[in-house]
CSV table of C-alpha atoms in Angstrom, one decimal:
chain,number,residue,atom,x,y,z
A,1,MET,CA,-30.6,-5.4,-18.5
A,2,LEU,CA,-29.4,-5.0,-22.0
A,3,LEU,CA,-31.5,-7.9,-23.2
A,4,GLU,CA,-34.6,-6.3,-21.7
A,5,TYR,CA,-34.2,-3.3,-24.0
A,6,GLY,CA,-33.4,-5.5,-27.0
A,7,PHE,CA,-29.7,-4.9,-27.1
A,8,LYS,CA,-27.3,-7.8,-27.8
A,9,PRO,CA,-24.0,-7.4,-25.9
A,10,ASP,CA,-21.0,-7.0,-28.3
A,11,ILE,CA,-17.3,-7.6,-27.9
A,12,PHE,CA,-16.8,-4.1,-26.3
A,13,THR,CA,-19.5,-4.8,-23.7
A,14,PHE,CA,-18.2,-8.2,-22.7
A,15,SER,CA,-14.5,-7.1,-22.7
A,16,SER,CA,-15.3,-4.1,-20.5
A,17,ILE,CA,-17.3,-6.2,-18.0
A,18,ILE,CA,-14.5,-8.9,-17.9
A,19,ASP,CA,-11.9,-6.2,-17.4
A,20,GLY,CA,-13.9,-4.6,-14.6
A,21,LEU,CA,-14.4,-8.0,-12.8
A,22,CYS,CA,-10.7,-8.8,-13.1
A,23,ARG,CA,-9.7,-5.5,-11.7
A,24,ALA,CA,-12.0,-6.2,-8.7
A,25,TYR,CA,-10.2,-9.6,-8.4
A,26,ARG,CA,-13.5,-11.4,-9.3
A,27,ILE,CA,-11.7,-13.7,-11.6
A,28,GLU,CA,-14.1,-16.6,-11.5
A,29,ASP,CA,-17.0,-14.2,-12.4
A,30,ALA,CA,-14.9,-12.9,-15.3
A,31,LEU,CA,-14.3,-16.4,-16.5
A,32,ASN,CA,-18.1,-17.1,-16.3
A,33,CYS,CA,-18.7,-13.9,-18.3
A,34,PHE,CA,-16.2,-15.2,-20.9
A,35,THR,CA,-18.2,-18.4,-21.1
A,36,GLU,CA,-21.4,-16.4,-21.6
A,37,MET,CA,-19.7,-14.5,-24.3
A,38,VAL,CA,-19.0,-17.6,-26.2
A,39,LYS,CA,-22.6,-18.8,-25.7
A,40,TRP,CA,-23.8,-15.6,-27.3
A,41,ARG,CA,-21.5,-16.3,-30.2
A,42,VAL,CA,-19.5,-13.1,-29.6
A,43,PRO,CA,-16.0,-14.0,-30.6
A,44,PRO,CA,-13.3,-12.8,-28.1
A,45,ASN,CA,-10.5,-10.8,-29.5
A,46,ALA,CA,-6.8,-10.3,-28.5
A,47,ILE,CA,-7.8,-7.7,-25.9
A,48,THR,CA,-10.3,-10.0,-24.2
A,49,TYR,CA,-7.7,-12.8,-24.0
A,50,ASN,CA,-4.9,-10.6,-22.8
A,51,ILE,CA,-7.1,-9.3,-19.9
A,52,LEU,CA,-7.7,-12.9,-18.7
A,53,ILE,CA,-4.1,-14.0,-19.3
A,54,ARG,CA,-2.8,-11.0,-17.3
A,55,SER,CA,-5.3,-11.3,-14.5
A,56,LEU,CA,-4.7,-15.0,-14.1
A,57,CYS,CA,-1.0,-14.4,-13.8
A,58,VAL,CA,-1.6,-11.7,-11.2
A,59,ILE,CA,-3.4,-14.2,-8.9
A,60,GLY,CA,-0.7,-16.8,-9.6
A,61,ASP,CA,-2.8,-19.1,-11.7
A,62,VAL,CA,-0.2,-19.5,-14.4
A,63,ALA,CA,-1.4,-22.9,-15.6
A,64,ARG,CA,-4.8,-21.5,-16.6
A,65,SER,CA,-3.2,-18.4,-18.0
A,66,LEU,CA,-1.1,-20.6,-20.3
A,67,ARG,CA,-4.2,-22.5,-21.3
A,68,PHE,CA,-5.8,-19.3,-22.4
A,69,LEU,CA,-2.8,-18.5,-24.5
A,70,ARG,CA,-3.1,-21.9,-26.2
A,71,LYS,CA,-6.9,-21.4,-26.7
A,72,MET,CA,-6.2,-18.0,-28.1
A,73,GLN,CA,-4.0,-19.5,-30.8
A,74,ALA,CA,-6.4,-22.4,-31.4
A,75,ASP,CA,-9.1,-19.8,-32.1
A,76,GLY,CA,-7.0,-18.3,-34.8
A,77,ILE,CA,-6.1,-15.1,-32.8
A,78,SER,CA,-2.5,-14.1,-32.9
A,79,PRO,CA,-0.9,-13.4,-29.5
A,80,ASP,CA,1.0,-10.2,-29.1
A,81,ILE,CA,3.9,-9.3,-26.9
A,82,TYR,CA,1.5,-8.4,-24.0
A,83,SER,CA,0.1,-12.0,-24.2
A,84,PHE,CA,3.6,-13.4,-23.7
A,85,ASN,CA,5.0,-10.8,-21.3
A,86,SER,CA,2.5,-11.5,-18.6
A,87,LEU,CA,3.5,-15.2,-18.6
A,88,ILE,CA,7.2,-14.6,-18.9
A,89,GLN,CA,7.1,-12.3,-15.9
A,90,SER,CA,5.1,-14.9,-13.9
A,91,PHE,CA,7.4,-17.8,-14.8
A,92,CYS,CA,10.4,-15.7,-13.8
A,93,ARG,CA,8.9,-14.8,-10.4
A,94,MET,CA,8.3,-18.6,-9.9
A,95,ASP,CA,12.0,-19.2,-10.8
A,96,LYS,CA,10.8,-21.3,-13.8
A,97,ILE,CA,13.3,-19.5,-16.1
A,98,GLU,CA,13.5,-22.3,-18.7
A,99,LYS,CA,9.8,-22.0,-19.3
A,100,ALA,CA,10.1,-18.2,-19.6
A,101,LYS,CA,12.9,-18.7,-22.2
A,102,LYS,CA,10.8,-21.1,-24.2
A,103,LEU,CA,8.0,-18.5,-24.3
A,104,LEU,CA,10.6,-16.0,-25.6
A,105,ASP,CA,11.6,-18.4,-28.3
A,106,SER,CA,7.9,-18.9,-29.2
A,107,MET,CA,7.5,-15.1,-29.6
A,108,LEU,CA,10.5,-15.0,-32.0
A,109,ALA,CA,9.1,-18.0,-33.9
A,110,LEU,CA,5.8,-16.2,-34.4
A,111,GLY,CA,7.7,-13.2,-35.8
A,112,LEU,CA,7.0,-11.0,-32.7
A,113,SER,CA,9.7,-8.6,-31.4
A,114,PRO,CA,10.3,-9.0,-27.7
A,115,ASP,CA,10.8,-5.8,-25.9
A,116,SER,CA,12.9,-4.7,-22.9
A,117,TYR,CA,10.2,-6.0,-20.6
A,118,SER,CA,10.5,-9.5,-22.1
A,119,PHE,CA,14.2,-9.6,-22.0
A,120,GLY,CA,14.5,-7.7,-18.7
A,121,ALA,CA,12.4,-10.2,-16.7
A,122,ILE,CA,14.6,-13.1,-17.8
A,123,ILE,CA,17.8,-11.2,-17.3
A,124,LYS,CA,16.7,-10.3,-13.8
A,125,ALA,CA,15.7,-13.9,-13.0
A,126,LEU,CA,19.0,-15.2,-14.3
A,127,SER,CA,21.0,-12.6,-12.4
A,128,GLU,CA,19.2,-13.4,-9.1
A,129,SER,CA,19.8,-17.1,-9.7
A,130,GLY,CA,23.6,-16.5,-10.0
A,131,ARG,CA,23.6,-17.5,-13.7
A,132,LEU,CA,25.7,-14.6,-14.8
A,133,ASP,CA,27.0,-16.1,-18.1
A,134,GLU,CA,23.4,-16.7,-19.2
A,135,ALA,CA,22.3,-13.3,-18.1
A,136,LYS,CA,25.1,-11.7,-20.2
A,137,GLU,CA,24.2,-13.9,-23.2
A,138,MET,CA,20.6,-12.9,-23.0
A,139,PHE,CA,21.6,-9.3,-22.8
A,140,LEU,CA,23.8,-9.5,-25.8
A,141,SER,CA,21.1,-11.3,-27.8
A,142,MET,CA,18.7,-8.4,-27.4
A,143,GLU,CA,20.2,-6.3,-30.2
A,144,ALA,CA,20.4,-9.3,-32.5
A,145,ASN,CA,16.7,-9.7,-32.1
A,146,GLY,CA,15.9,-6.1,-32.8
A,147,CYS,CA,15.6,-4.9,-29.2
A,148,ILE,CA,17.8,-2.0,-28.1
A,149,PRO,CA,18.5,-2.2,-24.3
A,150,ASP,CA,17.0,0.6,-22.4
A,151,SER,CA,18.2,2.2,-19.1
A,152,TYR,CA,16.4,-0.4,-17.0
A,153,VAL,CA,18.0,-3.3,-18.6
A,154,CYS,CA,21.4,-1.6,-18.8
A,155,ASN,CA,21.2,-0.8,-15.1
A,156,LEU,CA,20.2,-4.4,-14.4
A,157,ILE,CA,23.1,-6.1,-16.2
A,158,LEU,CA,25.6,-3.5,-15.0
A,159,GLU,CA,24.6,-4.1,-11.4
A,160,THR,CA,25.0,-7.8,-11.8
A,161,LEU,CA,28.4,-7.4,-13.4
A,162,VAL,CA,29.6,-5.1,-10.6
A,163,GLN,CA,28.3,-7.5,-8.0
A,164,HIS,CA,30.4,-10.2,-9.6
A,165,SER,CA,33.5,-7.9,-9.9
A,166,SER,CA,33.3,-8.0,-13.7
A,167,PHE,CA,34.4,-4.4,-14.0
A,168,GLU,CA,36.0,-4.7,-17.4
A,169,GLU,CA,32.8,-6.0,-18.9
A,170,ALA,CA,30.7,-3.4,-17.2
A,171,ARG,CA,33.0,-0.7,-18.6
A,172,ASP,CA,32.7,-2.1,-22.1
A,173,ILE,CA,28.9,-2.2,-21.9
A,174,VAL,CA,28.7,1.5,-20.8
A,175,LYS,CA,31.1,2.5,-23.6
A,176,ARG,CA,28.9,0.7,-26.1
A,177,SER,CA,25.8,2.4,-24.7
A,178,ASP,CA,27.0,5.8,-25.8
A,179,ALA,CA,26.7,4.9,-29.4
A,180,GLU,CA,24.3,1.9,-29.6
A,181,MET,CA,22.0,1.7,-26.6
A,182,GLU,CA,19.2,3.8,-25.2
A,183,CYS,CA,20.9,4.1,-21.8
A,184,LYS,CA,21.3,7.2,-19.7
A,185,VAL,CA,25.0,7.5,-19.1
A,186,LEU,CA,26.8,10.0,-17.0
A,187,LYS,CA,29.6,10.5,-19.6
A,188,GLY,CA,33.1,10.6,-18.4
A,189,TYR,CA,32.2,9.9,-14.8
A,190,SER,CA,34.9,7.8,-13.0
A,191,LEU,CA,36.2,7.3,-9.5
A,192,SER,CA,39.8,7.4,-8.5
A,193,ASP,CA,39.1,4.7,-5.9
A,194,LEU,CA,38.6,2.3,-8.8
A,195,ALA,CA,42.3,2.2,-9.3
A,196,VAL,CA,42.4,-1.1,-7.4
A,197,CYS,CA,40.3,-2.6,-10.2
A,198,THR,CA,41.5,-3.8,-13.6
A,199,ALA,CA,39.7,-0.9,-15.4
A,200,PRO,CA,37.8,2.3,-14.6
A,201,VAL,CA,34.1,2.0,-14.2
A,202,PHE,CA,31.6,4.5,-15.5
A,203,LEU,CA,28.3,5.0,-13.8
A,204,LEU,CA,24.8,4.8,-15.2
A,205,GLU,CA,23.1,6.6,-12.4
A,206,LEU,CA,24.2,8.5,-9.3
A,207,SER,CA,22.9,5.6,-7.2
A,208,TRP,CA,25.7,3.5,-8.7
A,209,TYR,CA,28.2,5.3,-6.5
A,210,SER,CA,27.2,3.4,-3.3
A,211,THR,CA,26.9,0.1,-5.2
A,212,ILE,CA,30.3,0.2,-6.8
A,213,MET,CA,32.1,1.7,-3.7
A,214,GLY,CA,30.6,-1.1,-1.6
A,215,ASN,CA,32.2,-3.7,-3.9
A,216,ILE,CA,35.5,-1.8,-4.1
A,217,HIS,CA,35.8,-1.7,-0.3
A,218,GLN,CA,35.1,-5.5,-0.2
A,219,LEU,CA,37.9,-6.1,-2.7
A,220,ALA,CA,40.4,-3.8,-1.0
């Protein structure tokens, strides 16, 4: 239609069509549109690539998504955190944690600053796999890499610590959060029932009450 009126599609036109097709789960049509885009010598940008990387991850085609990340770099386009986060999340869901960690390392090597989404996905996967020490190590590495843990990540690591009865470490993290982290803390909140533990536990959210009490009763 555009050609009939003498208009040549530009990057905005192609990217909008590709995004619309992906949202309709017509991924193959979106990929064909990308091919047409290249034929028309309209160079894709980071937005175009990120749309395809994200959409391929959504349908579980991580292999092709990773190839688009590599192609993006080969075309001289610098990936951003959104390019990597889609893949990190997908690898974590597939329990391919080492691949997710390698992508995180690649982000850092490129000078990118991973965010709480990047770290949180890996911490969650490590926690669910029972790799508590690695989850704690990843959590502690956040600040060293310029990422202040937010409430989601704080809740995540605290829940893991409580489930493993690491109450002392949980308390230390919440104490640090008051001054250093972007966590929502109910200051001064403690439970007398926690006397059976080695240290009092402070709660991040009211929902923590049932979680901690459940663990306390199991220990009693």
